[in-house]
């Protein structure tokens, strides 16, 4: 059986090596690429990201992948954002008082979490809405690995979400049509992350 193709997009930010290995292990034929046509053609597009929102958006815009993300979302073609790759899908992010426009395929603002300990780093549980394909077969006690200080807090219109609590509730994952994204790192989340990536790849 032919494996689904996944383009792991390299725009200069992201934990690419571990994401590549995790996607491959979960059953995808993975290509690490910065080619926009390859990102258009693949069965699934993965947008990774680590670091600051503004720096990631600069890389997204410079590479031109923002247009491909919008095209794929409009065509209901699968996209998966991970960590800051999830954050940049929202309307805007605000860090240190600086507002940066995002790709805008999800409505909402990414902002600092109100918590006694920042960053939120380590393992945590999430509460997923019923019917989320990402979490099919994954129990409510499973833990996922987070490393972040900022997050979206409001549920985007027409979406299903998983919520995590660290000081306050925030969006840990979102799903709308073929668009999916996680604030946590599935590639660093052991068996639970493997199950989630396998669920996503099965949908391709």
Short mmCIF file of C-alpha atoms in Angstrom, two decimals:
data_model
loop_
_atom_site.label_atom_id
_atom_site.label_comp_id
_atom_site.label_asym_id
_atom_site.label_seq_id
_atom_site.Cartn_x
_atom_site.Cartn_y
_atom_site.Cartn_z
CA UNK A 1 0.00 0.00 0.00
CA UNK A 2 1.32 3.45 -0.92
CA UNK A 3 2.15 5.66 2.04
CA UNK A 4 0.55 9.13 2.14
CA UNK A 5 2.99 11.89 1.28
CA UNK A 6 3.76 14.60 3.83
CA UNK A 7 5.70 17.81 3.16
CA UNK A 8 7.46 18.98 6.34
CA UNK A 9 8.03 22.60 5.44
CA UNK A 10 11.39 24.18 6.28
CA UNK A 11 11.06 27.97 6.50
CA UNK A 12 13.99 28.36 8.89
CA UNK A 13 12.30 27.50 12.18
CA UNK A 14 11.27 24.23 13.70
CA UNK A 15 12.37 21.03 15.35
CA UNK A 16 12.67 19.35 11.99
CA UNK A 17 14.68 16.22 12.72
CA UNK A 18 12.45 14.82 15.47
CA UNK A 19 9.29 15.83 13.59
CA UNK A 20 10.57 14.10 10.44
CA UNK A 21 11.33 10.88 12.33
CA UNK A 22 7.99 10.91 14.19
CA UNK A 23 5.94 11.44 11.01
CA UNK A 24 7.88 8.71 9.23
CA UNK A 25 7.35 6.31 12.15
CA UNK A 26 3.63 7.10 12.12
CA UNK A 27 3.37 5.89 8.52
CA UNK A 28 4.03 8.84 6.18
CA UNK A 29 6.36 9.23 3.22
CA UNK A 30 7.97 12.45 4.49
CA UNK A 31 9.87 15.08 2.51
CA UNK A 32 11.68 17.94 4.22
CA UNK A 33 11.28 20.80 1.79
CA UNK A 34 11.16 24.54 1.26
CA UNK A 35 9.65 24.12 -2.21
CA UNK A 36 6.17 25.64 -2.47
CA UNK A 37 5.03 23.30 -5.26
CA UNK A 38 6.01 20.29 -3.15
CA UNK A 39 4.00 21.80 -0.29
CA UNK A 40 1.00 22.15 -2.61
CA UNK A 41 1.24 18.62 -4.05
CA UNK A 42 1.72 16.61 -0.85
CA UNK A 43 -1.21 14.78 0.72
CA UNK A 44 -0.45 16.60 3.97
CA UNK A 45 1.51 19.76 4.84
CA UNK A 46 3.17 20.10 8.26
CA UNK A 47 4.12 23.58 9.50
CA UNK A 48 6.54 23.31 12.45
CA UNK A 49 7.88 26.17 14.56
CA UNK A 50 9.89 27.03 17.66
CA UNK A 51 10.88 30.36 19.16
CA UNK A 52 9.25 33.76 18.86
CA UNK A 53 6.01 34.37 16.96
CA UNK A 54 7.36 37.39 15.04
CA UNK A 55 10.53 35.56 13.94
CA UNK A 56 8.52 32.54 12.77
CA UNK A 57 6.09 34.75 10.85
CA UNK A 58 9.03 36.48 9.19
CA UNK A 59 10.23 33.08 7.97
CA UNK A 60 6.73 32.09 6.86
CA UNK A 61 6.32 35.29 4.82
CA UNK A 62 9.83 35.16 3.36
CA UNK A 63 9.31 31.57 2.20
CA UNK A 64 5.84 32.30 0.77
CA UNK A 65 4.29 29.29 2.52
CA UNK A 66 1.54 31.51 3.99
CA UNK A 67 -0.13 31.59 0.56
CA UNK A 68 0.11 27.80 0.24
CA UNK A 69 -1.42 27.32 3.70
CA UNK A 70 -4.36 29.56 2.74
CA UNK A 71 -4.80 27.73 -0.59
CA UNK A 72 -4.81 24.34 1.11
CA UNK A 73 -7.26 25.44 3.82
CA UNK A 74 -9.59 26.91 1.17
CA UNK A 75 -9.42 23.59 -0.75
CA UNK A 76 -9.89 21.54 2.47
CA UNK A 77 -6.47 19.92 1.93
CA UNK A 78 -4.78 18.70 5.15
CA UNK A 79 -2.49 21.06 7.08
CA UNK A 80 -0.99 20.36 10.52
CA UNK A 81 0.65 23.14 12.55
CA UNK A 82 2.91 22.28 15.50
CA UNK A 83 3.81 24.59 18.42
CA UNK A 84 4.62 28.04 16.96
CA UNK A 85 3.56 26.51 13.64
CA UNK A 86 0.13 26.28 15.27
CA UNK A 87 0.30 29.81 16.69
CA UNK A 88 1.06 31.51 13.35
CA UNK A 89 -2.15 30.06 11.87
CA UNK A 90 -4.13 32.47 14.08
CA UNK A 91 -5.02 36.07 13.22
CA UNK A 92 -2.25 37.66 15.27
CA UNK A 93 0.26 37.20 18.05
CA UNK A 94 1.36 39.66 20.69
CA UNK A 95 4.75 39.34 22.40
CA UNK A 96 6.39 42.01 24.58
CA UNK A 97 3.77 44.51 23.46
CA UNK A 98 4.47 43.94 19.77
CA UNK A 99 1.55 42.78 17.59
CA UNK A 100 2.36 40.61 14.59
CA UNK A 101 -0.17 39.56 11.96
CA UNK A 102 -0.45 35.79 11.47
CA UNK A 103 -1.54 33.67 8.51
CA UNK A 104 -5.13 34.18 9.63
CA UNK A 105 -6.75 30.84 8.83
CA UNK A 106 -7.90 30.59 12.47
CA UNK A 107 -9.57 33.49 14.25
CA UNK A 108 -7.93 34.57 17.49
CA UNK A 109 -4.95 36.10 19.21
CA UNK A 110 -1.90 34.35 20.65
CA UNK A 111 -0.82 35.98 23.91
CA UNK A 112 1.07 35.38 27.15
CA UNK A 113 -0.40 32.73 29.44
CA UNK A 114 -1.40 34.08 32.86
CA UNK A 115 0.36 31.50 35.04
CA UNK A 116 2.62 31.53 38.09
CA UNK A 117 5.31 29.62 36.21
CA UNK A 118 6.40 30.55 32.69
CA UNK A 119 7.30 28.90 30.40
CA UNK A 120 4.82 26.05 30.60
CA UNK A 121 7.32 23.24 30.13
CA UNK A 122 6.68 19.54 30.59
CA UNK A 123 3.86 17.01 30.42
CA UNK A 124 0.18 17.88 30.77
CA UNK A 125 -3.24 16.43 30.03
CA UNK A 126 -5.80 17.94 27.66
CA UNK A 127 -9.62 17.87 27.42
CA UNK A 128 -10.63 17.24 23.82
CA UNK A 129 -14.04 18.01 22.34
CA UNK A 130 -16.03 14.93 21.34
CA UNK A 131 -15.46 13.98 17.72
CA UNK A 132 -11.89 15.26 17.34
CA UNK A 133 -10.20 12.93 14.85
CA UNK A 134 -6.74 13.77 16.21
CA UNK A 135 -7.64 12.24 19.58
CA UNK A 136 -9.47 9.12 18.37
CA UNK A 137 -8.61 6.27 20.74
CA UNK A 138 -6.53 8.53 23.01
CA UNK A 139 -7.71 8.53 26.64
CA UNK A 140 -8.24 11.67 28.77
CA UNK A 141 -5.34 10.76 31.09
CA UNK A 142 -2.73 10.73 28.32
CA UNK A 143 -0.09 13.47 28.63
CA UNK A 144 1.50 15.57 25.93
CA UNK A 145 4.75 17.56 25.99
CA UNK A 146 4.54 21.37 26.06
CA UNK A 147 7.23 24.07 25.85
CA UNK A 148 5.73 27.56 25.48
CA UNK A 149 4.81 30.81 27.20
CA UNK A 150 2.17 32.02 24.72
CA UNK A 151 -1.05 30.45 23.46
CA UNK A 152 -4.44 31.15 21.90
CA UNK A 153 -7.21 31.19 24.50
CA UNK A 154 -10.47 31.57 22.55
CA UNK A 155 -12.07 28.79 20.51
CA UNK A 156 -12.07 29.69 16.80
CA UNK A 157 -15.49 29.68 15.13
CA UNK A 158 -16.62 26.35 13.72
CA UNK A 159 -13.76 24.39 15.27
CA UNK A 160 -13.27 21.57 17.72
CA UNK A 161 -10.59 22.14 20.35
CA UNK A 162 -8.64 20.42 23.08
CA UNK A 163 -8.02 22.59 26.13
CA UNK A 164 -5.09 22.44 28.56
CA UNK A 165 -4.84 24.15 31.93
CA UNK A 166 -1.69 25.93 33.12
CA UNK A 167 -2.58 28.90 35.27
CA UNK A 168 -5.59 29.36 32.98
CA UNK A 169 -7.21 27.36 30.17
CA UNK A 170 -5.70 27.68 26.68
CA UNK A 171 -6.08 25.99 23.30
CA UNK A 172 -3.86 22.88 23.21
CA UNK A 173 -5.13 21.65 19.83
CA UNK A 174 -7.63 22.74 17.22
CA UNK A 175 -9.37 20.99 14.33
CA UNK A 176 -11.56 22.47 11.62
CA UNK A 177 -12.16 20.53 8.44
CA UNK A 178 -8.77 19.39 7.14
CA UNK A 179 -6.93 22.01 9.21
CA UNK A 180 -5.40 20.73 12.45
CA UNK A 181 -2.86 22.15 14.87
CA UNK A 182 -1.31 21.41 18.25
CA UNK A 183 0.32 23.74 20.77
CA UNK A 184 2.16 20.75 22.25
CA UNK A 185 4.86 18.77 20.46
CA UNK A 186 3.40 15.42 19.31
CA UNK A 187 6.85 14.39 18.07
CA UNK A 188 8.13 14.63 21.66
CA UNK A 189 5.03 13.18 23.33
CA UNK A 190 5.86 9.47 23.30
CA UNK A 191 3.09 6.97 22.63
CA UNK A 192 0.31 9.57 22.89
CA UNK A 193 2.00 11.76 20.29
CA UNK A 194 2.59 8.76 18.05
CA UNK A 195 -1.11 7.86 18.27
CA UNK A 196 -2.11 11.43 17.41
CA UNK A 197 0.20 11.64 14.38
CA UNK A 198 -1.00 8.21 13.24
CA UNK A 199 -4.60 9.47 13.46
CA UNK A 200 -3.70 12.52 11.36
CA UNK A 201 -1.85 10.50 8.73
CA UNK A 202 -4.75 8.02 8.45
CA UNK A 203 -6.97 10.95 7.42
CA UNK A 204 -4.71 11.75 4.46
#
